[in-house]
Coordinates of C-alpha atoms in Angstrom, one line a residue:
M1 CA -4.5 -1.8 8.9
T2 CA -6.4 -5.0 9.2
Q3 CA -6.9 -7.3 6.1
R4 CA -9.8 -9.3 5.2
T5 CA -9.2 -13.3 4.4
N6 CA -12.3 -14.5 4.1
D7 CA -13.1 -13.2 0.6
A8 CA -10.4 -15.7 -1.0
R9 CA -11.2 -17.1 -3.9
M10 CA -8.5 -17.0 -6.2
R11 CA -4.8 -18.5 -6.0
L12 CA -1.7 -16.7 -7.7
H13 CA 0.9 -19.1 -8.9
V14 CA 3.6 -17.3 -10.7
L15 CA 5.3 -20.0 -12.3
A16 CA 8.1 -17.8 -13.7
S17 CA 8.9 -13.9 -13.9
G18 CA 11.9 -11.9 -15.5
S19 CA 13.2 -11.0 -19.0
K20 CA 13.7 -14.9 -19.5
G21 CA 10.3 -16.0 -19.5
N22 CA 6.8 -15.1 -18.0
A23 CA 4.1 -17.6 -17.2
T24 CA 1.4 -17.5 -14.3
I25 CA -1.6 -19.3 -13.1
V26 CA -4.7 -17.9 -11.8
E27 CA -6.7 -20.8 -9.9
N28 CA -10.6 -20.5 -9.0
V29 CA -9.8 -22.6 -5.3
V30 CA -13.8 -23.3 -6.0
T31 CA -13.4 -25.2 -8.8
G32 CA -9.9 -25.7 -9.3
E33 CA -10.5 -24.2 -12.8
G34 CA -7.8 -21.6 -14.1
I35 CA -6.2 -19.5 -16.6
L36 CA -2.8 -18.4 -17.7
I37 CA -1.4 -15.5 -18.2
D38 CA 1.5 -15.5 -21.0
C39 CA 3.5 -18.8 -21.7
G40 CA 7.4 -17.7 -21.9
I41 CA 8.9 -20.9 -20.6
C42 CA 10.0 -24.3 -21.6
K43 CA 7.5 -27.0 -21.5
R44 CA 9.5 -28.7 -18.6
D45 CA 9.4 -25.8 -16.5
F46 CA 5.8 -25.2 -17.3
L47 CA 4.5 -28.7 -16.1
S48 CA 6.9 -29.1 -13.4
R49 CA 5.9 -25.9 -11.5
C50 CA 2.3 -26.5 -12.5
D51 CA 2.8 -29.9 -10.6
E52 CA 4.3 -28.3 -7.7
A53 CA 1.7 -25.5 -7.4
N54 CA -1.1 -28.7 -7.3
F55 CA -2.4 -27.0 -10.2
D56 CA -4.6 -29.8 -12.2
L57 CA -3.7 -29.1 -15.9
R58 CA -7.2 -30.6 -17.1
R59 CA -8.7 -27.7 -15.4
L60 CA -6.9 -25.1 -17.5
R61 CA -9.5 -23.1 -19.1
G62 CA -7.8 -20.3 -21.0
V63 CA -4.6 -18.4 -22.0
F64 CA -4.4 -14.7 -22.0
I65 CA -1.7 -12.9 -23.6
T66 CA -0.1 -9.4 -22.2
H67 CA 2.2 -8.9 -25.7
E68 CA 4.1 -10.2 -28.3
H69 CA 7.4 -9.9 -26.7
A70 CA 9.4 -13.2 -27.0
D71 CA 9.6 -13.7 -22.8
H72 CA 6.0 -13.8 -23.1
T73 CA 5.2 -16.0 -25.8
K74 CA 8.1 -18.4 -26.6
G75 CA 6.8 -21.0 -25.0
L76 CA 3.2 -21.1 -26.4
G77 CA 3.6 -23.8 -29.2
V78 CA 5.3 -26.6 -27.2
V79 CA 3.1 -26.1 -23.9
Y80 CA -0.1 -26.3 -26.0
R81 CA 0.9 -29.4 -28.1
A82 CA 1.8 -31.1 -24.6
L83 CA -1.4 -29.9 -23.5
V84 CA -3.4 -31.3 -26.3
K85 CA -1.7 -34.6 -25.7
L86 CA -3.6 -34.4 -22.3
E87 CA -6.7 -33.4 -24.2
V88 CA -6.7 -30.2 -22.6
H89 CA -7.8 -27.5 -25.2
P90 CA -7.7 -24.0 -23.6
T91 CA -9.1 -21.3 -25.7
I92 CA -6.1 -18.2 -26.5
H93 CA -7.2 -15.0 -25.9
V94 CA -5.0 -12.1 -27.6
S95 CA -5.7 -8.9 -29.2
D96 CA -5.9 -8.7 -33.2
A97 CA -2.4 -6.6 -33.0
V98 CA -0.6 -9.0 -30.8
R99 CA -2.0 -12.0 -32.8
D100 CA -0.6 -10.7 -35.8
A101 CA 2.7 -9.6 -34.6
S102 CA 3.6 -12.5 -32.7
R103 CA 5.2 -15.6 -34.7
D104 CA 4.7 -17.8 -31.7
I105 CA 0.7 -17.7 -32.3
G106 CA 1.0 -17.6 -35.9
E107 CA 2.7 -21.3 -35.3
L108 CA -0.4 -21.9 -33.6
L109 CA -2.6 -21.0 -35.9
E110 CA -1.0 -22.4 -38.7
R111 CA -1.3 -25.8 -36.7
D112 CA -4.8 -25.2 -36.3
L113 CA -4.5 -26.4 -32.7
C114 CA -6.8 -24.1 -30.9
D115 CA -9.5 -21.6 -30.7
I116 CA -7.9 -17.8 -30.8
H117 CA -10.4 -15.2 -29.2
S118 CA -9.9 -11.7 -29.6
F119 CA -10.0 -8.8 -26.9
A120 CA -9.0 -5.2 -26.4
A121 CA -8.7 -2.9 -23.6
G122 CA -11.7 -2.3 -21.9
D123 CA -13.3 -5.9 -22.6
E124 CA -14.6 -8.3 -19.9
L125 CA -14.3 -11.8 -20.6
D126 CA -16.2 -14.5 -18.5
L127 CA -14.2 -17.3 -17.9
A128 CA -13.4 -20.4 -15.3
G129 CA -15.8 -18.4 -12.9
F130 CA -13.6 -15.1 -13.4
A131 CA -14.8 -11.8 -14.9
I132 CA -11.6 -11.0 -16.3
H133 CA -10.9 -7.2 -17.5
A134 CA -8.7 -6.0 -19.8
F135 CA -6.5 -2.6 -19.7
A136 CA -3.8 -1.1 -21.9
T137 CA -0.6 -0.8 -20.5
S138 CA 2.7 1.2 -21.6
H139 CA 4.9 -0.6 -23.2
D140 CA 7.5 -0.9 -26.3
A141 CA 5.0 -3.5 -28.1
V142 CA 2.4 -3.4 -30.6
Q143 CA -0.2 -3.5 -28.0
S144 CA 0.4 -4.6 -24.1
F145 CA -1.9 -5.2 -21.5
G146 CA -2.5 -6.1 -17.9
F147 CA -5.9 -7.7 -16.3
R148 CA -7.8 -7.4 -13.3
I149 CA -9.4 -10.8 -12.4
E150 CA -12.5 -10.9 -10.4
C151 CA -14.4 -14.1 -8.9
G152 CA -17.3 -13.4 -6.5
G153 CA -16.2 -10.7 -3.9
D154 CA -12.1 -11.3 -4.6
A155 CA -10.1 -9.4 -7.2
I156 CA -6.5 -9.7 -8.5
G157 CA -4.9 -7.1 -10.1
Y158 CA -1.8 -8.0 -12.4
V159 CA 0.2 -5.6 -14.5
T160 CA 4.0 -6.3 -15.8
D161 CA 5.9 -4.7 -18.4
T162 CA 4.7 -0.8 -18.4
G163 CA 7.0 2.3 -18.0
V164 CA 3.9 4.2 -16.3
V165 CA 0.7 3.5 -14.3
T166 CA -1.6 5.1 -16.6
P167 CA -4.8 6.5 -14.9
Q168 CA -6.7 3.4 -16.5
T169 CA -4.2 1.1 -14.6
H170 CA -4.5 2.9 -11.2
E171 CA -8.3 2.4 -11.5
A172 CA -8.2 -1.6 -12.6
L173 CA -5.8 -1.9 -10.0
G174 CA -7.8 -0.4 -7.1
G175 CA -9.7 -2.6 -4.3
C176 CA -8.0 -5.8 -4.8
R177 CA -6.9 -8.8 -2.2
L178 CA -4.0 -9.3 -3.9
L179 CA -1.4 -7.3 -6.5
A180 CA 1.1 -8.5 -8.8
I181 CA 3.0 -5.5 -9.9
E182 CA 6.2 -4.7 -12.0
A183 CA 9.2 -3.9 -10.0
N184 CA 12.0 -4.4 -12.8
H185 CA 15.0 -2.4 -12.3
D186 CA 16.6 -0.5 -9.5
R187 CA 17.5 3.1 -10.9
T188 CA 20.9 3.3 -9.6
M189 CA 21.9 -0.3 -10.7
L190 CA 20.2 0.3 -14.0
A191 CA 22.5 3.8 -14.3
E192 CA 25.6 2.2 -13.4
G193 CA 25.0 -1.2 -15.0
P194 CA 26.7 -2.8 -18.3
Y195 CA 23.7 -2.0 -20.8
P196 CA 24.1 0.6 -23.5
Y197 CA 22.8 4.0 -23.1
P198 CA 20.0 3.4 -25.9
L199 CA 18.7 0.3 -23.9
K200 CA 18.9 2.0 -20.5
R201 CA 17.1 4.9 -21.8
R202 CA 14.5 2.4 -23.4
I203 CA 14.0 0.4 -19.7
A204 CA 13.5 3.7 -17.9
S205 CA 11.2 5.5 -20.7
E206 CA 7.5 5.5 -20.2
R207 CA 7.3 2.7 -22.5
G208 CA 9.7 0.8 -20.7
H209 CA 9.4 -0.9 -17.2
L210 CA 8.3 0.2 -14.0
S211 CA 11.2 0.4 -11.1
N212 CA 11.4 -0.5 -7.9
E213 CA 10.1 2.7 -6.5
Q214 CA 7.4 3.2 -9.4
A215 CA 6.1 0.2 -7.9
A216 CA 6.3 1.2 -4.3
E217 CA 4.6 4.3 -4.9
E218 CA 2.1 2.8 -7.1
L219 CA 1.7 0.1 -3.8
A220 CA 0.9 3.1 -1.4
S221 CA -1.6 4.6 -3.5
L222 CA -3.6 1.4 -3.5
L223 CA -3.5 0.6 0.2
H224 CA -6.8 -0.5 1.4
D225 CA -7.8 -3.0 4.6
G226 CA -8.7 -6.0 1.8
L227 CA -5.4 -5.6 0.6
V228 CA -3.6 -9.2 1.6
A229 CA -0.5 -9.6 -0.1
V230 CA 1.7 -8.1 -2.9
V231 CA 4.1 -9.8 -5.7
A232 CA 6.9 -7.8 -7.5
M233 CA 7.0 -9.0 -10.6
H234 CA 9.4 -9.4 -13.8
V235 CA 12.5 -8.7 -11.7
S236 CA 15.6 -8.0 -13.7
E237 CA 18.4 -10.0 -12.9
N238 CA 21.1 -7.4 -14.0
N239 CA 19.3 -4.3 -13.3
N240 CA 17.9 -5.4 -9.7
D241 CA 18.0 -8.2 -7.2
Y242 CA 15.4 -10.2 -5.2
E243 CA 16.1 -8.1 -2.2
L244 CA 15.6 -4.7 -3.1
P245 CA 11.8 -5.1 -4.5
G246 CA 10.9 -6.3 -1.6
K247 CA 12.3 -3.7 0.8
A248 CA 10.9 -1.3 -1.5
L249 CA 7.3 -2.5 -1.1
R250 CA 7.8 -3.4 2.8
E251 CA 9.2 -0.1 3.5
A252 CA 6.0 1.6 1.4
L253 CA 3.6 -0.9 3.8
A254 CA 5.5 0.2 7.1
R255 CA 5.3 4.1 6.3
E256 CA 1.3 3.3 6.4
G257 CA 1.2 0.6 9.2
H258 CA -0.1 -1.9 6.4
G259 CA 0.5 -5.7 7.3
A260 CA -0.1 -6.6 3.6
A261 CA 2.6 -10.2 3.1
V262 CA 5.4 -9.2 0.2
H263 CA 6.5 -11.6 -2.2
V264 CA 9.2 -11.3 -5.0
A265 CA 8.3 -13.4 -8.3
R266 CA 11.3 -15.6 -9.5
Q267 CA 12.8 -16.3 -12.5
R268 CA 13.2 -20.1 -12.0
S269 CA 11.4 -21.1 -8.9
L270 CA 7.4 -21.0 -8.4
V271 CA 5.9 -18.3 -6.4
S272 CA 2.5 -19.1 -5.0
I273 CA 0.1 -16.6 -2.9

Protein backbone atom coordinates (compact mmCIF):
# COMPACT_ATOMS: atom_id res chain seq x y z
CA MET A 1 0.00 0.00 0.00
CA THR A 2 1.08 3.59 -0.56
CA GLN A 3 0.44 6.53 1.73
CA ARG A 4 -0.60 10.09 0.92
CA THR A 5 1.42 12.84 2.59
CA ASN A 6 -0.02 15.93 0.90
CA ASP A 7 -2.87 16.19 3.43
CA ALA A 8 -0.49 16.66 6.38
CA ARG A 9 -1.83 19.56 8.42
CA MET A 10 -0.66 18.47 11.88
CA ARG A 11 2.40 17.29 13.75
CA LEU A 12 2.46 15.14 16.87
CA HIS A 13 5.11 15.92 19.50
CA VAL A 14 5.21 13.29 22.24
CA LEU A 15 7.09 15.11 24.99
CA ALA A 16 6.96 12.12 27.35
CA SER A 17 5.00 8.88 27.53
CA GLY A 18 5.02 6.22 30.23
CA SER A 19 4.06 5.50 33.81
CA LYS A 20 6.27 8.30 35.16
CA GLY A 21 4.62 11.07 33.15
CA ASN A 22 2.75 11.87 29.94
CA ALA A 23 2.45 14.97 27.76
CA THR A 24 1.83 15.40 24.01
CA ILE A 25 1.51 18.46 21.78
CA VAL A 26 -0.60 18.41 18.61
CA GLU A 27 0.53 21.25 16.34
CA ASN A 28 -1.31 22.90 13.48
CA VAL A 29 1.52 23.23 10.94
CA VAL A 30 -0.29 25.98 9.01
CA THR A 31 -0.88 28.36 11.93
CA GLY A 32 1.64 27.12 14.51
CA GLU A 33 -1.16 26.83 17.09
CA GLY A 34 -1.46 23.73 19.20
CA ILE A 35 -3.06 21.82 22.03
CA LEU A 36 -1.53 19.83 24.87
CA ILE A 37 -2.87 16.39 25.79
CA ASP A 38 -2.13 15.69 29.47
CA CYS A 39 0.59 17.26 31.60
CA GLY A 40 2.28 14.76 33.88
CA ILE A 41 5.88 15.98 33.56
CA CYS A 42 7.93 18.65 35.32
CA LYS A 43 8.29 22.21 34.10
CA ARG A 44 11.93 21.75 33.07
CA ASP A 45 11.18 18.76 30.84
CA PHE A 46 8.05 20.38 29.42
CA LEU A 47 9.80 23.59 28.45
CA SER A 48 12.95 21.95 27.11
CA ARG A 49 11.09 19.43 24.94
CA CYS A 50 8.74 22.06 23.54
CA ASP A 51 11.84 24.05 22.63
CA GLU A 52 13.41 20.95 21.06
CA ALA A 53 10.21 20.42 19.03
CA ASN A 54 10.37 24.07 17.90
CA PHE A 55 6.87 24.60 19.27
CA ASP A 56 6.15 28.19 20.24
CA LEU A 57 4.39 28.07 23.60
CA ARG A 58 2.74 31.42 22.87
CA ARG A 59 0.63 29.46 20.34
CA LEU A 60 -0.69 26.93 22.88
CA ARG A 61 -4.46 27.26 22.92
CA GLY A 62 -5.74 24.46 25.17
CA VAL A 63 -4.97 21.53 27.45
CA PHE A 64 -7.00 18.32 27.21
CA ILE A 65 -6.95 15.85 30.11
CA THR A 66 -7.53 12.15 29.44
CA HIS A 67 -8.10 11.14 33.10
CA GLU A 68 -7.15 12.01 36.65
CA HIS A 69 -4.20 9.67 37.32
CA ALA A 70 -1.14 11.56 38.51
CA ASP A 71 1.13 10.54 35.62
CA HIS A 72 -1.22 12.56 33.39
CA THR A 73 -1.83 15.60 35.63
CA LYS A 74 0.94 16.06 38.21
CA GLY A 75 2.82 18.71 36.20
CA LEU A 76 -0.26 20.74 35.37
CA GLY A 77 0.02 23.31 38.15
CA VAL A 78 3.71 24.17 37.82
CA VAL A 79 3.57 24.15 34.01
CA TYR A 80 0.48 26.34 33.94
CA ARG A 81 2.07 28.86 36.29
CA ALA A 82 5.10 28.98 33.97
CA LEU A 83 2.78 29.60 31.02
CA VAL A 84 1.03 32.43 32.85
CA LYS A 85 4.43 34.10 33.36
CA LEU A 86 4.80 33.97 29.59
CA GLU A 87 1.33 35.56 29.32
CA VAL A 88 -0.06 32.33 27.88
CA HIS A 89 -3.50 31.25 29.17
CA PRO A 90 -4.65 28.03 27.46
CA THR A 91 -8.10 26.77 28.38
CA ILE A 92 -8.27 23.50 30.33
CA HIS A 93 -10.66 20.90 28.91
CA VAL A 94 -11.69 18.11 31.26
CA SER A 95 -14.79 16.08 32.10
CA ASP A 96 -16.71 17.00 35.24
CA ALA A 97 -15.91 13.68 36.94
CA VAL A 98 -12.18 13.91 36.19
CA ARG A 99 -12.08 17.54 37.34
CA ASP A 100 -13.69 16.61 40.64
CA ALA A 101 -11.35 13.62 41.14
CA SER A 102 -8.10 15.43 40.35
CA ARG A 103 -6.20 17.18 43.12
CA ASP A 104 -3.96 18.87 40.54
CA ILE A 105 -6.92 20.40 38.70
CA GLY A 106 -8.50 21.31 42.01
CA GLU A 107 -5.40 23.32 42.94
CA LEU A 108 -5.64 25.24 39.68
CA LEU A 109 -9.27 26.04 40.42
CA GLU A 110 -8.37 27.27 43.90
CA ARG A 111 -5.77 29.64 42.42
CA ASP A 112 -8.26 30.85 39.78
CA LEU A 113 -5.51 30.71 37.17
CA CYS A 114 -7.39 29.37 34.18
CA ASP A 115 -10.68 28.85 32.41
CA ILE A 116 -11.92 25.27 32.65
CA HIS A 117 -14.31 23.84 30.08
CA SER A 118 -16.21 20.59 30.53
CA PHE A 119 -16.57 17.90 27.89
CA ALA A 120 -18.10 14.43 27.66
CA ALA A 121 -17.66 11.42 25.43
CA GLY A 122 -19.11 12.12 22.01
CA ASP A 123 -18.45 15.85 22.17
CA GLU A 124 -16.69 17.73 19.38
CA LEU A 125 -14.62 20.73 20.41
CA ASP A 126 -13.23 23.38 18.06
CA LEU A 127 -9.91 24.92 19.03
CA ALA A 128 -6.63 25.94 17.34
CA GLY A 129 -8.10 25.11 13.94
CA PHE A 130 -8.85 21.56 15.06
CA ALA A 131 -12.05 19.58 15.45
CA ILE A 132 -11.36 17.47 18.55
CA HIS A 133 -13.61 14.47 19.08
CA ALA A 134 -13.61 12.93 22.57
CA PHE A 135 -14.36 9.24 23.07
CA ALA A 136 -14.45 7.06 26.19
CA THR A 137 -11.74 4.51 26.92
CA SER A 138 -11.80 1.57 29.34
CA HIS A 139 -9.52 2.30 32.30
CA ASP A 140 -9.67 2.17 36.10
CA ALA A 141 -10.24 5.90 36.45
CA VAL A 142 -13.43 7.78 37.25
CA GLN A 143 -13.56 8.46 33.51
CA SER A 144 -10.97 8.23 30.74
CA PHE A 145 -10.85 9.49 27.17
CA GLY A 146 -9.03 9.35 23.88
CA PHE A 147 -9.19 11.91 21.10
CA ARG A 148 -9.56 12.09 17.35
CA ILE A 149 -8.15 15.37 16.12
CA GLU A 150 -9.06 16.61 12.62
CA CYS A 151 -7.72 19.56 10.64
CA GLY A 152 -8.77 20.00 7.04
CA GLY A 153 -8.40 16.57 5.47
CA ASP A 154 -5.93 15.39 8.11
CA ALA A 155 -6.66 13.26 11.19
CA ILE A 156 -4.76 11.98 14.24
CA GLY A 157 -6.06 9.18 16.47
CA TYR A 158 -4.82 9.25 20.07
CA VAL A 159 -5.54 6.51 22.63
CA THR A 160 -3.71 5.45 25.78
CA ASP A 161 -4.79 4.01 29.13
CA THR A 162 -7.39 1.54 27.99
CA GLY A 163 -7.62 -2.19 28.61
CA VAL A 164 -9.62 -2.94 25.46
CA VAL A 165 -10.40 -1.26 22.17
CA THR A 166 -14.13 -0.58 22.30
CA PRO A 167 -16.21 -0.28 19.11
CA GLN A 168 -16.39 3.47 19.71
CA THR A 169 -12.61 3.69 20.00
CA HIS A 170 -12.09 1.62 16.86
CA GLU A 171 -14.46 3.86 14.94
CA ALA A 172 -12.72 7.01 16.17
CA LEU A 173 -9.30 5.72 15.07
CA GLY A 174 -10.42 4.85 11.55
CA GLY A 175 -9.01 6.68 8.54
CA CYS A 176 -6.30 8.59 10.44
CA ARG A 177 -3.00 9.67 8.87
CA LEU A 178 -1.20 9.38 12.22
CA LEU A 179 -2.02 6.95 15.04
CA ALA A 180 -0.81 7.17 18.64
CA ILE A 181 -1.86 3.93 20.29
CA GLU A 182 -0.97 2.40 23.63
CA ALA A 183 1.43 -0.56 23.65
CA ASN A 184 2.05 -0.74 27.38
CA HIS A 185 3.32 -4.22 28.13
CA ASP A 186 4.62 -7.49 26.79
CA ARG A 187 2.34 -10.23 28.07
CA THR A 188 5.18 -12.60 28.93
CA MET A 189 7.24 -9.94 30.69
CA LEU A 190 4.21 -8.89 32.71
CA ALA A 191 3.34 -12.47 33.70
CA GLU A 192 6.91 -13.34 34.69
CA GLY A 193 7.86 -9.96 36.15
CA PRO A 194 8.18 -8.73 39.75
CA TYR A 195 4.79 -7.06 40.15
CA PRO A 196 2.38 -8.55 42.71
CA TYR A 197 -0.41 -10.64 41.21
CA PRO A 198 -3.23 -8.10 41.86
CA LEU A 199 -1.29 -5.42 39.99
CA LYS A 200 -0.54 -7.80 37.11
CA ARG A 201 -4.22 -8.66 36.93
CA ARG A 202 -5.18 -4.97 36.91
CA ILE A 203 -2.76 -4.10 34.09
CA ALA A 204 -3.92 -7.02 31.93
CA SER A 205 -7.62 -6.45 32.63
CA GLU A 206 -10.22 -4.74 30.46
CA ARG A 207 -9.73 -1.63 32.60
CA GLY A 208 -5.94 -1.70 32.47
CA HIS A 209 -3.58 -1.16 29.57
CA LEU A 210 -3.21 -2.46 26.02
CA SER A 211 -0.42 -4.97 25.40
CA ASN A 212 1.94 -4.94 22.42
CA GLU A 213 -0.14 -7.72 20.90
CA GLN A 214 -3.41 -5.85 21.35
CA ALA A 215 -1.92 -2.73 19.82
CA ALA A 216 -0.66 -4.71 16.82
CA GLU A 217 -4.05 -6.37 16.34
CA GLU A 218 -5.80 -3.02 16.41
CA LEU A 219 -3.29 -1.50 14.01
CA ALA A 220 -3.84 -4.35 11.55
CA SER A 221 -7.57 -3.61 11.58
CA LEU A 222 -7.02 0.10 10.85
CA LEU A 223 -4.76 -0.06 7.80
CA HIS A 224 -5.63 2.13 4.83
CA ASP A 225 -3.70 3.90 2.10
CA GLY A 226 -3.63 7.21 3.97
CA LEU A 227 -1.97 5.87 7.15
CA VAL A 228 1.54 7.36 7.25
CA ALA A 229 2.85 6.62 10.76
CA VAL A 230 2.02 4.98 14.07
CA VAL A 231 3.63 5.61 17.45
CA ALA A 232 3.55 3.14 20.35
CA MET A 233 2.53 4.97 23.52
CA HIS A 234 2.74 4.52 27.31
CA VAL A 235 5.43 1.82 27.10
CA SER A 236 6.15 0.26 30.50
CA GLU A 237 9.75 0.39 31.68
CA ASN A 238 9.20 -2.70 33.86
CA ASN A 239 6.99 -4.93 31.70
CA ASN A 240 8.22 -3.97 28.24
CA ASP A 241 11.20 -2.48 26.44
CA TYR A 242 11.57 0.00 23.62
CA GLU A 243 12.20 -2.70 21.01
CA LEU A 244 9.25 -5.06 21.45
CA PRO A 245 6.36 -2.66 20.72
CA GLY A 246 8.00 -1.46 17.53
CA LYS A 247 8.68 -5.04 16.46
CA ALA A 248 5.04 -6.05 17.03
CA LEU A 249 3.71 -3.07 15.07
CA ARG A 250 6.17 -3.51 12.20
CA GLU A 251 5.25 -7.18 11.90
CA ALA A 252 1.55 -6.28 11.69
CA LEU A 253 2.33 -3.82 8.90
CA ALA A 254 4.62 -6.25 7.06
CA ARG A 255 1.95 -8.95 6.97
CA GLU A 256 -0.23 -6.59 4.94
CA GLY A 257 2.59 -5.09 2.89
CA HIS A 258 1.95 -1.66 4.38
CA GLY A 259 4.71 0.94 4.47
CA ALA A 260 3.68 3.14 7.41
CA ALA A 261 6.52 4.27 9.65
CA VAL A 262 6.69 2.97 13.23
CA HIS A 263 7.88 5.05 16.20
CA VAL A 264 8.06 4.24 19.90
CA ALA A 265 7.38 7.06 22.36
CA ARG A 266 9.87 7.48 25.18
CA GLN A 267 9.68 8.47 28.81
CA ARG A 268 12.69 10.77 28.80
CA SER A 269 13.02 12.10 25.26
CA LEU A 270 11.00 13.75 22.52
CA VAL A 271 9.43 11.85 19.63
CA SER A 272 7.96 14.02 16.85
CA ILE A 273 6.11 12.73 13.80
